[in-house]
Tab-separated table of C-alpha atoms in Angstrom:
chain	number	residue	atom	x	y	z
A	1	MET	CA	41.158	-74.714	-44.906
A	2	PHE	CA	40.064	-75.689	-48.385
A	3	GLY	CA	38.819	-72.068	-48.752
A	4	ILE	CA	36.178	-72.258	-46.045
A	5	ASN	CA	36.413	-69.345	-43.568
A	6	PHE	CA	34.496	-68.070	-40.592
A	7	ILE	CA	33.813	-64.391	-39.909
A	8	LYS	CA	32.025	-62.539	-37.125
A	9	PHE	CA	30.854	-58.890	-36.978
A	10	ASP	CA	29.918	-56.721	-33.997
A	11	SER	CA	26.486	-55.221	-33.497
A	12	MET	CA	27.566	-51.850	-34.964
A	13	THR	CA	28.591	-53.316	-38.324
A	14	TYR	CA	26.166	-54.033	-41.131
A	15	ALA	CA	27.364	-57.016	-43.164
A	16	ILE	CA	26.222	-58.310	-46.586
A	17	HIS	CA	27.281	-61.769	-47.798
A	18	PHE	CA	27.377	-62.003	-51.611
A	19	LYS	CA	27.719	-65.389	-53.301
A	20	LYS	CA	27.989	-65.616	-57.027
A	21	GLY	CA	26.717	-62.019	-57.259
A	22	GLN	CA	23.670	-62.597	-55.100
A	23	ALA	CA	23.163	-61.354	-51.530
A	24	ILE	CA	22.363	-64.434	-49.553
A	25	GLN	CA	22.364	-62.837	-46.096
A	26	GLU	CA	22.752	-59.382	-44.574
A	27	GLY	CA	22.259	-57.610	-41.255
A	28	ARG	CA	24.002	-56.307	-38.148
A	29	GLY	CA	26.100	-58.491	-35.851
A	30	LEU	CA	26.229	-61.488	-38.291
A	31	SER	CA	28.568	-64.466	-37.966
A	32	PHE	CA	28.828	-67.188	-40.610
A	33	PHE	CA	31.020	-69.538	-42.640
A	34	TYR	CA	31.705	-68.747	-46.261
A	35	TYR	CA	33.623	-70.149	-49.126
A	36	GLY	CA	36.269	-67.685	-50.132
A	37	PRO	CA	36.670	-68.335	-53.875
A	38	ASN	CA	33.051	-67.531	-54.725
A	39	SER	CA	32.081	-65.113	-51.894
A	40	SER	CA	32.480	-61.417	-51.295
A	41	ILE	CA	31.586	-59.679	-48.035
A	42	VAL	CA	30.598	-56.025	-47.576
A	43	ALA	CA	31.009	-54.539	-44.066
A	44	ILE	CA	29.783	-51.041	-43.248
A	45	PRO	CA	30.134	-49.523	-39.715
A	46	VAL	CA	26.773	-47.940	-38.899
A	47	GLY	CA	27.700	-45.988	-35.755
A	48	SER	CA	27.659	-42.196	-35.724
A	49	ARG	CA	30.670	-40.334	-37.105
A	50	ASP	CA	31.996	-36.781	-36.831
A	51	ILE	CA	33.579	-34.969	-39.726
A	52	GLN	CA	35.301	-31.595	-39.555
A	53	TYR	CA	34.776	-29.081	-42.293
A	54	ILE	CA	36.408	-25.752	-43.077
A	55	PHE	CA	35.863	-23.565	-46.115
A	56	ASN	CA	36.140	-19.952	-47.244
A	57	GLU	CA	33.236	-17.945	-48.565
A	58	MET	CA	32.677	-14.394	-49.841
A	59	THR	CA	30.180	-12.050	-48.192
A	60	LYS	CA	28.054	-9.533	-50.060
A	61	ASP	CA	30.557	-6.761	-49.272
A	62	PHE	CA	33.300	-8.864	-50.941
A	63	GLN	CA	35.048	-9.925	-47.781
A	64	THR	CA	36.330	-13.456	-47.211
A	65	VAL	CA	35.240	-15.378	-44.132
A	66	THR	CA	36.386	-18.791	-42.951
A	67	VAL	CA	33.691	-21.124	-41.648
A	68	GLN	CA	34.769	-24.018	-39.460
A	69	GLY	CA	32.522	-26.616	-37.924
A	70	GLN	CA	31.484	-30.209	-37.493
A	71	VAL	CA	28.858	-32.532	-38.988
A	72	THR	CA	27.644	-35.587	-37.083
A	73	TYR	CA	25.971	-38.311	-39.135
A	74	SER	CA	25.140	-42.010	-39.015
A	75	VAL	CA	24.542	-44.642	-41.675
A	76	GLU	CA	20.811	-45.070	-41.994
A	77	ASN	CA	20.626	-47.307	-45.085
A	78	ALA	CA	23.770	-49.407	-45.259
A	79	ARG	CA	22.562	-51.368	-48.339
A	80	GLN	CA	22.040	-48.097	-50.224
A	81	LEU	CA	25.475	-46.819	-49.148
A	82	SER	CA	27.097	-50.038	-50.271
A	83	GLU	CA	25.664	-49.464	-53.728
A	84	MET	CA	27.215	-45.968	-53.873
A	85	LEU	CA	30.636	-46.803	-52.409
A	86	ASP	CA	32.681	-49.991	-52.322
A	87	PHE	CA	32.899	-51.309	-48.762
A	88	THR	CA	34.000	-54.845	-49.728
A	89	LEU	CA	36.388	-56.366	-47.211
A	90	SER	CA	39.929	-56.784	-48.355
A	91	SER	CA	41.734	-60.107	-48.260
A	92	ASP	CA	42.901	-59.388	-44.726
A	93	LYS	CA	39.256	-58.730	-43.656
A	94	LYS	CA	39.739	-54.968	-43.086
A	95	VAL	CA	37.240	-52.221	-43.906
A	96	ASN	CA	38.307	-49.860	-46.668
A	97	ASN	CA	38.428	-46.468	-44.826
A	98	GLU	CA	39.049	-44.596	-48.074
A	99	ASN	CA	35.320	-44.863	-48.734
A	100	PHE	CA	34.603	-42.875	-45.550
A	101	GLU	CA	37.025	-40.206	-46.726
A	102	LYS	CA	35.048	-39.964	-49.965
A	103	LEU	CA	31.812	-39.862	-47.982
A	104	ASN	CA	33.194	-37.101	-45.746
A	105	GLN	CA	34.326	-35.074	-48.753
A	106	ARG	CA	30.888	-35.312	-50.360
A	107	LEU	CA	29.248	-34.174	-47.123
A	108	ASN	CA	31.750	-31.299	-46.884
A	109	ASN	CA	30.881	-30.208	-50.395
A	110	GLU	CA	27.181	-30.336	-49.638
A	111	ALA	CA	27.717	-28.315	-46.457
A	112	LYS	CA	29.670	-25.640	-48.318
A	113	THR	CA	27.033	-25.511	-51.066
A	114	ALA	CA	24.253	-25.121	-48.474
A	115	ALA	CA	26.101	-22.274	-46.699
A	116	SER	CA	27.336	-20.373	-49.777
A	117	SER	CA	24.104	-18.729	-50.850
A	118	TYR	CA	23.244	-17.750	-47.300
A	119	ILE	CA	26.660	-16.233	-46.467
A	120	GLN	CA	26.794	-14.382	-49.782
A	121	GLY	CA	23.654	-12.535	-48.728
A	122	LEU	CA	25.234	-11.311	-45.479
A	123	GLY	CA	27.627	-8.480	-44.744
A	124	LEU	CA	30.938	-9.208	-43.051
A	125	LYS	CA	29.923	-8.057	-39.585
A	126	GLU	CA	26.560	-9.762	-39.873
A	127	ALA	CA	28.179	-12.999	-41.039
A	128	LEU	CA	30.606	-12.967	-38.102
A	129	ARG	CA	27.618	-12.838	-35.747
A	130	SER	CA	25.519	-15.501	-37.558
A	131	ALA	CA	27.150	-18.797	-36.528
A	132	ARG	CA	23.867	-20.270	-35.303
A	133	GLU	CA	21.980	-19.228	-38.444
A	134	ILE	CA	24.740	-20.639	-40.660
A	135	SER	CA	24.687	-23.982	-38.800
A	136	ASP	CA	20.891	-24.174	-39.149
A	137	THR	CA	21.169	-23.385	-42.871
A	138	ILE	CA	23.811	-26.113	-43.402
A	139	GLU	CA	21.757	-28.655	-41.465
A	140	GLN	CA	18.624	-27.937	-43.456
A	141	GLY	CA	20.627	-28.056	-46.702
A	142	LEU	CA	22.170	-31.437	-45.864
A	143	LYS	CA	18.891	-32.977	-44.749
A	144	SER	CA	17.090	-31.823	-47.890
A	145	SER	CA	19.944	-32.710	-50.285
A	146	ASP	CA	19.136	-35.488	-52.754
A	147	ALA	CA	22.819	-36.432	-52.910
A	148	VAL	CA	22.906	-37.043	-49.181
A	149	LYS	CA	19.719	-39.083	-49.352
A	150	LEU	CA	21.255	-41.253	-52.097
A	151	LEU	CA	24.203	-41.963	-49.811
A	152	GLY	CA	21.861	-43.478	-47.232
A	153	VAL	CA	23.185	-41.446	-44.300
A	154	SER	CA	21.240	-39.476	-41.693
A	155	ILE	CA	22.431	-36.046	-40.513
A	156	LEU	CA	22.295	-35.925	-36.726
A	157	SER	CA	23.630	-32.419	-36.085
A	158	VAL	CA	25.596	-29.583	-37.631
A	159	ASP	CA	27.706	-27.178	-35.577
A	160	VAL	CA	29.541	-24.051	-36.694
A	161	LEU	CA	32.493	-23.650	-34.364
A	162	SER	CA	33.770	-20.344	-35.719
A	163	VAL	CA	33.293	-17.732	-38.431
A	164	ARG	CA	36.498	-15.727	-38.892
A	165	PRO	CA	37.555	-12.947	-41.279
A	166	THR	CA	40.978	-12.708	-42.893
A	167	PRO	CA	43.806	-11.677	-40.530
A	168	GLU	CA	44.074	-8.210	-42.100
A	169	MET	CA	40.332	-7.630	-41.901
A	170	GLY	CA	40.316	-9.091	-38.389
A	171	LYS	CA	42.883	-6.518	-37.297
A	172	ALA	CA	40.906	-3.768	-39.003
A	173	LEU	CA	37.716	-4.878	-37.288
A	174	GLU	CA	39.555	-5.167	-34.004
A	175	THR	CA	40.870	-1.636	-34.473
A	176	GLU	CA	37.439	-0.354	-35.412
A	177	MET	CA	35.826	-2.177	-32.529
A	178	ARG	CA	38.591	-1.033	-30.196
A	179	GLU	CA	38.029	2.550	-31.261
A	180	SER	CA	34.286	2.093	-30.918
A	181	LEU	CA	34.717	0.572	-27.483
A	182	GLN	CA	37.127	3.373	-26.575
A	183	LYS	CA	34.542	5.899	-27.716
A	184	GLU	CA	31.904	4.114	-25.668
A	185	ALA	CA	34.299	4.077	-22.714
A	186	ASP	CA	35.031	7.788	-23.190
A	187	LEU	CA	31.311	8.428	-23.524
A	188	ALA	CA	30.684	6.383	-20.381
A	189	ILE	CA	33.398	8.360	-18.553
A	190	TYR	CA	31.914	11.617	-19.845
A	191	GLU	CA	28.437	10.558	-18.846
A	192	ARG	CA	29.697	9.404	-15.456
A	193	ARG	CA	31.526	12.697	-14.908
A	194	ASN	CA	28.568	14.635	-16.233
A	195	PHE	CA	26.354	12.644	-13.915
A	196	ALA	CA	28.711	13.378	-11.025
A	197	VAL	CA	28.726	17.099	-11.930
A	198	GLU	CA	24.954	17.059	-12.235
A	199	GLN	CA	24.655	15.328	-8.886
A	200	GLU	CA	27.083	17.825	-7.371
A	201	ARG	CA	25.027	20.661	-8.851
A	202	LYS	CA	21.863	19.160	-7.426
A	203	ILE	CA	23.552	18.742	-4.039
A	204	LYS	CA	24.761	22.359	-4.061
A	205	GLU	CA	21.370	23.531	-5.248
A	206	SER	CA	19.772	21.501	-2.490
A	207	GLU	CA	22.210	22.993	0.023
A	208	LEU	CA	21.449	26.505	-1.239
A	209	ASN	CA	17.725	25.817	-1.112
A	210	THR	CA	18.183	24.481	2.393
A	211	GLU	CA	20.195	27.577	3.358
A	212	ILE	CA	17.537	29.815	1.826
A	213	THR	CA	14.863	27.911	3.718
A	214	VAL	CA	16.887	28.219	6.928
A	215	GLN	CA	17.361	31.952	6.377
A	216	GLU	CA	13.652	32.340	5.652
A	217	LYS	CA	12.884	30.440	8.837
A	218	LYS	CA	15.362	32.603	10.773
A	219	LYS	CA	13.777	35.713	9.267
A	220	GLN	CA	10.348	34.459	10.263
A	221	ILE	CA	11.680	33.666	13.730
A	222	HIS	CA	13.221	37.145	14.042
A	223	GLU	CA	10.026	38.751	12.817
A	224	LYS	CA	8.034	36.633	15.214
A	225	GLN	CA	10.407	37.497	18.065
A	226	ALA	CA	10.187	41.214	17.167
A	227	GLU	CA	6.422	40.918	17.021
A	228	ILE	CA	6.437	39.190	20.384
A	229	LYS	CA	8.707	41.901	21.817
A	230	VAL	CA	6.393	44.594	20.407
A	231	ARG	CA	3.452	42.825	21.948
A	232	GLU	CA	5.321	42.466	25.242
A	233	ALA	CA	6.276	46.186	25.137
A	234	GLU	CA	2.693	47.080	24.312
A	235	ASN	CA	1.465	44.881	27.129
A	236	THR	CA	4.075	46.392	29.473
A	237	ARG	CA	3.014	49.903	28.446
A	238	LYS	CA	-0.627	49.048	28.942
A	239	LEU	CA	0.207	47.460	32.294
A	240	ARG	CA	2.148	50.548	33.347
A	241	GLU	CA	-0.717	52.736	32.163
A	242	MET	CA	-3.072	50.558	34.142
A	243	ASN	CA	-0.767	50.773	37.193
A	244	VAL	CA	-0.488	54.547	36.793
A	245	ALA	CA	-4.242	54.831	36.341
A	246	ALA	CA	-4.700	52.652	39.401
A	247	ASP	CA	-2.212	54.761	41.345
A	248	LEU	CA	-3.984	57.926	40.162
A	249	SER	CA	-7.291	56.463	41.150
A	250	VAL	CA	-5.886	55.484	44.549
A	251	GLU	CA	-4.332	58.917	45.005
A	252	GLN	CA	-7.545	60.545	43.937
A	253	GLU	CA	-9.395	58.406	46.411
A	254	LYS	CA	-6.766	59.262	49.049
A	255	THR	CA	-7.154	62.963	48.193
A	256	LYS	CA	-10.885	62.658	48.514
A	257	LEU	CA	-10.407	60.754	51.765
A	258	ILE	CA	-7.992	63.380	53.110
A	259	GLU	CA	-10.330	66.143	52.016
A	260	MET	CA	-13.191	64.351	53.677
A	261	GLN	CA	-11.089	63.739	56.798
A	262	SER	CA	-9.973	67.396	56.812
A	263	GLU	CA	-13.526	68.504	56.287
A	264	ASN	CA	-14.671	66.220	59.050
A	265	GLU	CA	-11.889	67.390	61.384
A	266	ARG	CA	-12.683	70.990	60.510
A	267	LYS	CA	-16.318	70.397	61.170
A	268	MET	CA	-15.447	68.633	64.440
A	269	ALA	CA	-13.123	71.511	65.389
A	270	ASP	CA	-15.851	73.963	64.492
A	271	ALA	CA	-18.274	71.959	66.523
A	272	LYS	CA	-15.846	71.807	69.471
A	273	GLY	CA	-15.100	75.525	69.101
A	274	TYR	CA	-18.741	76.336	68.996
A	275	SER	CA	-19.354	74.136	71.985
A	276	LEU	CA	-16.478	75.744	73.956
A	277	GLU	CA	-17.596	79.128	72.837
A	278	LYS	CA	-21.100	78.497	74.065
A	279	THR	CA	-19.696	76.927	77.242
A	280	LEU	CA	-17.241	79.700	77.997
A	281	THR	CA	-19.399	82.609	76.943
A	282	PRO	CA	-21.020	82.879	80.413
A	283	TYR	CA	-17.567	82.926	81.999
A	284	LYS	CA	-16.197	85.663	79.754
A	285	GLN	CA	-17.955	88.404	81.654
A	286	LEU	CA	-16.979	87.070	85.095
A	287	ASP	CA	-13.914	88.214	87.022
A	288	TRP	CA	-11.295	85.599	87.366
A	289	ARG	CA	-11.430	85.985	91.070
A	290	VAL	CA	-14.998	84.966	91.010
A	291	LEU	CA	-14.093	81.960	88.896
A	292	MET	CA	-11.349	81.007	91.333
A	293	ALA	CA	-13.695	81.367	94.195
A	294	ILE	CA	-16.259	79.204	92.461
A	295	HIS	CA	-13.721	76.473	92.017
A	296	SER	CA	-11.912	77.009	95.310
A	297	ASN	CA	-12.797	73.581	96.661
A	298	GLY	CA	-10.140	71.867	94.639
A	299	MET	CA	-7.397	74.416	95.263
A	300	SER	CA	-4.336	73.610	97.362
A	301	ALA	CA	-2.337	75.848	99.640
A	302	ILE	CA	0.182	76.440	96.908
A	303	ASP	CA	-2.601	77.572	94.540
A	304	ASN	CA	-3.824	80.004	97.124
A	305	ILE	CA	-0.302	81.282	97.825
A	306	GLY	CA	0.132	81.687	94.046
A	307	LEU	CA	-3.043	83.782	93.860
A	308	ALA	CA	-1.841	85.785	96.781
A	309	PHE	CA	1.442	86.441	95.136
A	310	ARG	CA	-0.386	87.487	91.932
A	311	GLU	CA	-2.504	89.998	93.823
A	312	LEU	CA	0.597	91.270	95.555
A	313	ALA	CA	2.203	91.695	92.201
A	314	GLU	CA	-0.752	93.549	90.805
A	315	ASN	CA	-0.723	95.900	93.846
A	316	SER	CA	3.051	95.993	94.235
A	317	GLY	CA	2.973	99.713	93.840
A	318	LYS	CA	0.856	100.010	96.943
A	319	ILE	CA	2.966	97.705	99.161
A	320	GLY	CA	5.805	99.131	101.084
A	321	THR	CA	7.476	96.107	102.690
A	322	LEU	CA	6.668	92.392	102.324
A	323	ASN	CA	8.367	89.642	104.360
A	324	ILE	CA	7.965	86.015	103.347
A	325	THR	CA	9.604	83.670	105.789
A	326	PRO	CA	11.306	80.435	104.725
A	327	ASP	CA	9.214	78.533	107.202
A	328	LEU	CA	6.070	79.481	105.320
A	329	LEU	CA	7.508	78.287	101.966
A	330	GLU	CA	8.865	75.071	103.521
A	331	THR	CA	5.483	74.289	104.973
A	332	VAL	CA	3.772	74.878	101.679
A	333	ILE	CA	6.313	72.776	99.783
A	334	ARG	CA	6.092	69.862	102.192
A	335	ASN	CA	2.306	69.829	102.059
A	336	PRO	CA	1.421	70.636	98.489
A	337	LYS	CA	-1.908	68.797	98.583
A	338	LYS	CA	-3.143	70.371	101.779
A	339	SER	CA	-5.854	72.931	101.360
A	340	ALA	CA	-5.295	76.410	102.610
C-alpha cells in the first residue's frame, strides 16, 4: 500500500537492501519494510550446492576420455558474489536462478581447465585408473583459482565419479583385458595343473622312496634273520660238539671204569684162584676116599650108598652077582637125612 512492502528472509539467505544506490542494511535472516519505488533488494542463498560436470579430454597417447563428477561449494562472500552476478529480486520477489547456472558453468570451466593439463600427461590406461588423483587435481585447481576467489564461493569437495574411454576404445580395452585375464586364467590353470603334477610326482617319489626304504629294511631283516640262523646253527653245532665231547668223555670214563672193574675183578679172581689153589693144594695129593672119610660126619645114608655104588662100579669086573632089594632103597629114600 502506497509502495511500502514488507519482506522476510530465512537464515540461509543473505540479503542486501539498497536504497538510492546505497546499501543500508545487509545480512542473513533479515526482515524489514521498504519503499518499493526507490529500493532494490539482493537475495543470495548461501547454503551448499552440488553441480555436476562432464567433459572430454585427450590423453598423451591421443585417446579421448570422458570425466564425470561433482563439485560441492557454498557461498562464502555473498557481497562479493553479488558484485559479480545480478541476484536482484524480481518484482514477484523471486531469486534469479539463471545466475546460479552462470556460476555453475564458470566452475565447470575451471574444473575442466584444472584437469586438462594433468590428464594430458597421462596414458589412457593410467588415466582410467586415476580418478582419485584427477579429483584432487581439480580440487586444488579450483581452490587456487583467482576466478573462483573473485566469485566469493568456497569449494567444499570435488568428486570424480567416472573416467571412461570412447565406446570403441572401451571394447578394445575390454577385449585386451579379457584376453589378458584369459591368459592369466590359462596360466593359473597351467600352474595349478603343473602344481598338481609336481605334487603327484613328489607323492610317487615319496612312495618309491618309502618302498625302497621298506625293501632296505626287509633286506636288513632278512640279513639279520640269516645271521641269527647262522649263529643259531653255529651254536647248535657247538652244542652238539659239546654233547658229543661230553658223551665221549663219559664213554671214556665208562671205558676206564669198566677196565678198572675188569682189572679189579680179574685181580679178585686171581686172588680167589690163588687162595683156592693154596687151599686145595694139600688135598690134591690125597685120595678121595680119604677126603670122604675126613668129612664123613656130615654124610647121610644116601651119600654112603652112593659111594658104595661107585666102588661097585669101579670093581664091577670083579663082582659076579649083586642083589639090591627094594626094601633097602625104600628105607634109604624115606630117611634121607639119617646117617648110615
